[in-house]
Coordinates of C-alpha atoms in Angstrom, one line a residue:
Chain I
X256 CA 6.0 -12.3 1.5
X257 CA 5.2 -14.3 -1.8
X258 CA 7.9 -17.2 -1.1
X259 CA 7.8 -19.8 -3.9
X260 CA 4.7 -18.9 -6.4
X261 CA 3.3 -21.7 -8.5
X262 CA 0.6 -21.6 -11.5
X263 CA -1.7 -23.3 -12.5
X264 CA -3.2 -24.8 -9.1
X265 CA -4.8 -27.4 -11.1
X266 CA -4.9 -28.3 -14.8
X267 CA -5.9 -31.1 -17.1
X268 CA -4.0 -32.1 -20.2
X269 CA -5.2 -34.2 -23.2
X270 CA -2.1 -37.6 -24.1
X271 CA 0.2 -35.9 -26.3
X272 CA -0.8 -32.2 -25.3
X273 CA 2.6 -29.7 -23.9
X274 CA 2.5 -27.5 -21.1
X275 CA 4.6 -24.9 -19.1
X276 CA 4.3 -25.5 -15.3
X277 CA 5.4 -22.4 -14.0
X278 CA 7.2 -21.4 -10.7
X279 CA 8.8 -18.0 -9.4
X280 CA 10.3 -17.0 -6.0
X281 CA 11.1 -13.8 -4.4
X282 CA 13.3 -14.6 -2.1
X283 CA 17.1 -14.7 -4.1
X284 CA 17.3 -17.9 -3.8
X285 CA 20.4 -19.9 -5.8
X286 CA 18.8 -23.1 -5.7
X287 CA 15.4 -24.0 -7.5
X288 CA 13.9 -28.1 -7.6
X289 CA 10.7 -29.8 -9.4
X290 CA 9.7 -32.8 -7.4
X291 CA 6.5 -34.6 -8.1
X292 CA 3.9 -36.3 -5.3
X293 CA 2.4 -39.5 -5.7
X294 CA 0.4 -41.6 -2.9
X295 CA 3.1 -43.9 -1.2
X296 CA 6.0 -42.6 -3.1
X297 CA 6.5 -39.2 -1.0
X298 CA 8.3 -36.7 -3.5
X299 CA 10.5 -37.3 -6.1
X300 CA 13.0 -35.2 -8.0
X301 CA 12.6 -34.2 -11.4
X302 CA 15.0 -31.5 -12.2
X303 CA 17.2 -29.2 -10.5
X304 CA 19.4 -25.9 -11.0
X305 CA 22.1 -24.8 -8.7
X306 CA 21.8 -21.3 -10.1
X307 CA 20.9 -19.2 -13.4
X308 CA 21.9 -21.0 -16.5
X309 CA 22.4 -24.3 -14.5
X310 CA 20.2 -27.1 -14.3
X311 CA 20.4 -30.7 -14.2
X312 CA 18.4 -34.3 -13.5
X313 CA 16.9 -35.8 -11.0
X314 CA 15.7 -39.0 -10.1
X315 CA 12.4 -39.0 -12.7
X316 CA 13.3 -36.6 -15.3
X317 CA 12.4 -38.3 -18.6
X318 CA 9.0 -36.3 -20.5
X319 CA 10.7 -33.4 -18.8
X320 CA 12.4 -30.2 -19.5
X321 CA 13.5 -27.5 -17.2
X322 CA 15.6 -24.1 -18.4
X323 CA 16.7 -21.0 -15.7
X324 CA 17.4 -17.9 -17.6
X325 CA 17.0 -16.0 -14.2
X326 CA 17.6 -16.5 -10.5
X327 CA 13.8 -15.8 -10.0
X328 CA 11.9 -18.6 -12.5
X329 CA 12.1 -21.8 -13.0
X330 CA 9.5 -23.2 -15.6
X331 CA 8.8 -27.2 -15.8
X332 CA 7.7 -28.0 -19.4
X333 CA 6.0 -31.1 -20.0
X334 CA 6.7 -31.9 -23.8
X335 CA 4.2 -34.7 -24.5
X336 CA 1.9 -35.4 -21.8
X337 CA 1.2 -38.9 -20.8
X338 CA -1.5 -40.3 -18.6
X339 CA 2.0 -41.5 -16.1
X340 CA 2.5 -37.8 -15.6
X341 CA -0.7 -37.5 -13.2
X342 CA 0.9 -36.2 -10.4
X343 CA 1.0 -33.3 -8.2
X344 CA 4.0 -30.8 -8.9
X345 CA 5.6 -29.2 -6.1
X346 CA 8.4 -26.1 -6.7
X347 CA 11.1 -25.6 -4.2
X348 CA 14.3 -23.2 -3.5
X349 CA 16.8 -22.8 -0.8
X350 CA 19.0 -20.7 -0.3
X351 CA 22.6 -22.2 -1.4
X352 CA 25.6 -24.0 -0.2
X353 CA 25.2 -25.2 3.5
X354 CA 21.3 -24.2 3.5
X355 CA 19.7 -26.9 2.6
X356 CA 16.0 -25.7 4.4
X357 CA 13.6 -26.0 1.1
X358 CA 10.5 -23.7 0.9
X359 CA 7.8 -24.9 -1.5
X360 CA 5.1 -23.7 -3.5
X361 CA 1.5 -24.8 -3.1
X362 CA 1.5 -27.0 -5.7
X363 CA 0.3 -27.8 -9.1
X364 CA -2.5 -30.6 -9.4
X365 CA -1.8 -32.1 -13.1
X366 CA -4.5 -34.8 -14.1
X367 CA -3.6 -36.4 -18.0
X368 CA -6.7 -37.5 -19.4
Chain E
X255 CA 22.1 -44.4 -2.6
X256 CA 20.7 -42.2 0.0
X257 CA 17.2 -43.2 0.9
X258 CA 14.5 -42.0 4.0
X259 CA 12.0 -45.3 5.3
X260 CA 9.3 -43.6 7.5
X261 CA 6.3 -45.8 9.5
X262 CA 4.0 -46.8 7.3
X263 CA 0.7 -44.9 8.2
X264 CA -2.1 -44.0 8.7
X265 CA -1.7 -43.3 12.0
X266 CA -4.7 -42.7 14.1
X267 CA -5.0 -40.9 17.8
X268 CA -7.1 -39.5 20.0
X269 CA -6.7 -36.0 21.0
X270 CA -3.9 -35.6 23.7
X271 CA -2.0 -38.8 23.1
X272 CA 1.3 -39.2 22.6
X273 CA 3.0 -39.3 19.0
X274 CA 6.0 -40.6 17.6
X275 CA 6.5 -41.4 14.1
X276 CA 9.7 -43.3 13.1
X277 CA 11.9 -42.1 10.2
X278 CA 15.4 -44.0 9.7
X279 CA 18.1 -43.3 7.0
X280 CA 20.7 -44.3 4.9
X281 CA 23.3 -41.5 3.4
X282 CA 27.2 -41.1 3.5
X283 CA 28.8 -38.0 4.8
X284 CA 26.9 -35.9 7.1
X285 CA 23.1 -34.7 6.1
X286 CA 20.9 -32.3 7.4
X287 CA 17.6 -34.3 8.4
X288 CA 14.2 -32.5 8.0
X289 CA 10.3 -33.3 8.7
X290 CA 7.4 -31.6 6.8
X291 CA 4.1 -30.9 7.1
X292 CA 1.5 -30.7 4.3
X293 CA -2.1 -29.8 5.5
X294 CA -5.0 -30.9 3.3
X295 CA -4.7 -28.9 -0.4
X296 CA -1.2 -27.5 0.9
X297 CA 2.3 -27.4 0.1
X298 CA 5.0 -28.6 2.3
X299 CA 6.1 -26.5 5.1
X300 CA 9.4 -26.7 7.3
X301 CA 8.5 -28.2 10.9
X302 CA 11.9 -28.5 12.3
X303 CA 15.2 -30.0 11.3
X304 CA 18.7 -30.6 12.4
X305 CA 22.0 -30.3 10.6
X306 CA 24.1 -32.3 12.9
X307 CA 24.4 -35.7 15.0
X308 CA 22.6 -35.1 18.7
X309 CA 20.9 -32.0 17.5
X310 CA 17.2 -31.7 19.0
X311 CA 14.8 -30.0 16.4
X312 CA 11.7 -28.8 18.0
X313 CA 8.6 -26.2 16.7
X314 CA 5.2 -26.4 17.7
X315 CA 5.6 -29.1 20.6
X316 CA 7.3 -31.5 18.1
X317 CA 10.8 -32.6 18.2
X318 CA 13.0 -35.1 16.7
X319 CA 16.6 -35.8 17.6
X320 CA 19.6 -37.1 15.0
X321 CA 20.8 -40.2 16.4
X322 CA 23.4 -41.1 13.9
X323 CA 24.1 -44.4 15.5
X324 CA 20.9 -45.9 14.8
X325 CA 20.7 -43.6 11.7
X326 CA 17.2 -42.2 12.9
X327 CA 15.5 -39.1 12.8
X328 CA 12.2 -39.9 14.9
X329 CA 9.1 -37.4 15.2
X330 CA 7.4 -37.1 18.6
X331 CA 5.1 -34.8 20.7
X332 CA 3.6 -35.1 23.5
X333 CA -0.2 -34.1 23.2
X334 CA -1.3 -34.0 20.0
X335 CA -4.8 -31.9 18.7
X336 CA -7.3 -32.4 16.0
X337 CA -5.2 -29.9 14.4
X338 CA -2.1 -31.7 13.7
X339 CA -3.9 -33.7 11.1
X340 CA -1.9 -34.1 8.1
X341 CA 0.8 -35.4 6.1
X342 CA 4.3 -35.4 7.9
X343 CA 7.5 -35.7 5.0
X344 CA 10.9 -37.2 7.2
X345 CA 13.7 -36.2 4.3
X346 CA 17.3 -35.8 4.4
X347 CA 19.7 -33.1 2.2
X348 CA 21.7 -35.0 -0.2
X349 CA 25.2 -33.6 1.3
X350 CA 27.4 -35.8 -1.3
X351 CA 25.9 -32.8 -3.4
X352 CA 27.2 -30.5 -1.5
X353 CA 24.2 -29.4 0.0
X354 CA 22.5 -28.3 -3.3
X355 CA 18.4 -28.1 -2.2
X356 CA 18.0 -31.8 -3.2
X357 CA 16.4 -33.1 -0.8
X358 CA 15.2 -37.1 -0.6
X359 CA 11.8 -37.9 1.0
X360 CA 10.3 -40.4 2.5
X361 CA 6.7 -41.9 1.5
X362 CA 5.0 -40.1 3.9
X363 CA 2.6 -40.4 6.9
X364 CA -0.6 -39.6 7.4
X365 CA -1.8 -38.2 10.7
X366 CA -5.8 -37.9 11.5
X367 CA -6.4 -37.2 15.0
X368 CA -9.7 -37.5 16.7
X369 CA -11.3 -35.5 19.2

């Protein structure tokens, strides 16, 4: 079982570059979430989508973008990276209304140089 | 808002002792409460969880009770190994959402036992 697949594991970005932080899962899940780590902070939400089509902010969303054209993907596009968007990247999904268990990818290590 | 406030960490133990790690929380309605586990160059997994007050979560010798009186979610087992070391996550499902996947977090703590 693939779960929640995330990629790149680890990428570095140039100030100003743009990226495509990809995440797929497998498992028909309605509900997709980006959350970033940072040390002391635990994870915060960047974007979320309650299904295909459907997305909106979380608690950090600003130099971020998010789009669901299927149930299965869930792309995180940073437009113009900044040296604030060090982080590590974690994709989640659930299943839906009353299931609120998460399952998360392994993470993406972003490093803006 | 709804918010998580774990123990600040890192906590330290020798092999067999006793662990509890605190988690408290603030949220209207009725949340589900959670703890993960992220081992070294990981992602977060499920370790147990609880959708309702006086429910016992338990996996893998841990448990945690919901104790919506004191609004606390607290972590424990009883004989921990070198191989519980990591990051344990206390978060809560943002039910004024309707239970949508959000999910808030605490900060985190971190758990390095010694043999």
């Amino acid at each position: 079982n693939a779960g929640v697949t995330q990629t790149p594991k680890f990428q570095v970005l140039k100030t100003g570059q743009s990226m495509t932080l990809q995440c797929a899962q497998d498992m028909n899940h309605e509900y997709m979430s980006w959350y970033r780590q940072d040390p002391g902070m635990g994870l915060r939400l960047i974007h979320y989508s309650v299904g295909a089509g459907i997305t909106d902010q979380g608690e950090v969303p600003n130099g971020y973008n998010v789009s669901r054209s299927t149930t299965e993907d869930f792309p995180l596009r940073l437009l113009s990276a900044a040296p604030s968007q060090t982080s590590v990247y974690f994709c989640a999904s659930s299943q839906g209304i009353g299931k609120a268990e998460a399952f998360f990818g392994q993470g993406t290590r972003l490093t803006v140089v | 808002g709804n918010s998580v406030t774990q123990m600040e960490g890192p906590v330290t133990l020798s092999e067999e002792a006793f662990l509890t790690i605190n988690c408290t929380y603030t949220a209207t309605g009725y949340p589900s409460l959670f703890w993960y586990v992220q081992y070294p160059g990981e992602g977060l997994q499920l370790l147990l969880k609880a959708t309702k007050a006086d429910d016992k979560g338990s996996n893998k010798g841990f448990e945690a009770t919901y104790r919506k009186e004191t609004t606390s979610f607290h972590l424990e087992k009883g004989s921990v190994q070198v191989s519980d070391s990591a990051v344990y996550f206390c978060a809560l499902s943002d039910s004024s959402s309707g239970n949508t996947g959000k999910l808030i977090f605490g900060q985190g703590t971190t758990l390095q036992v010694k043999p």
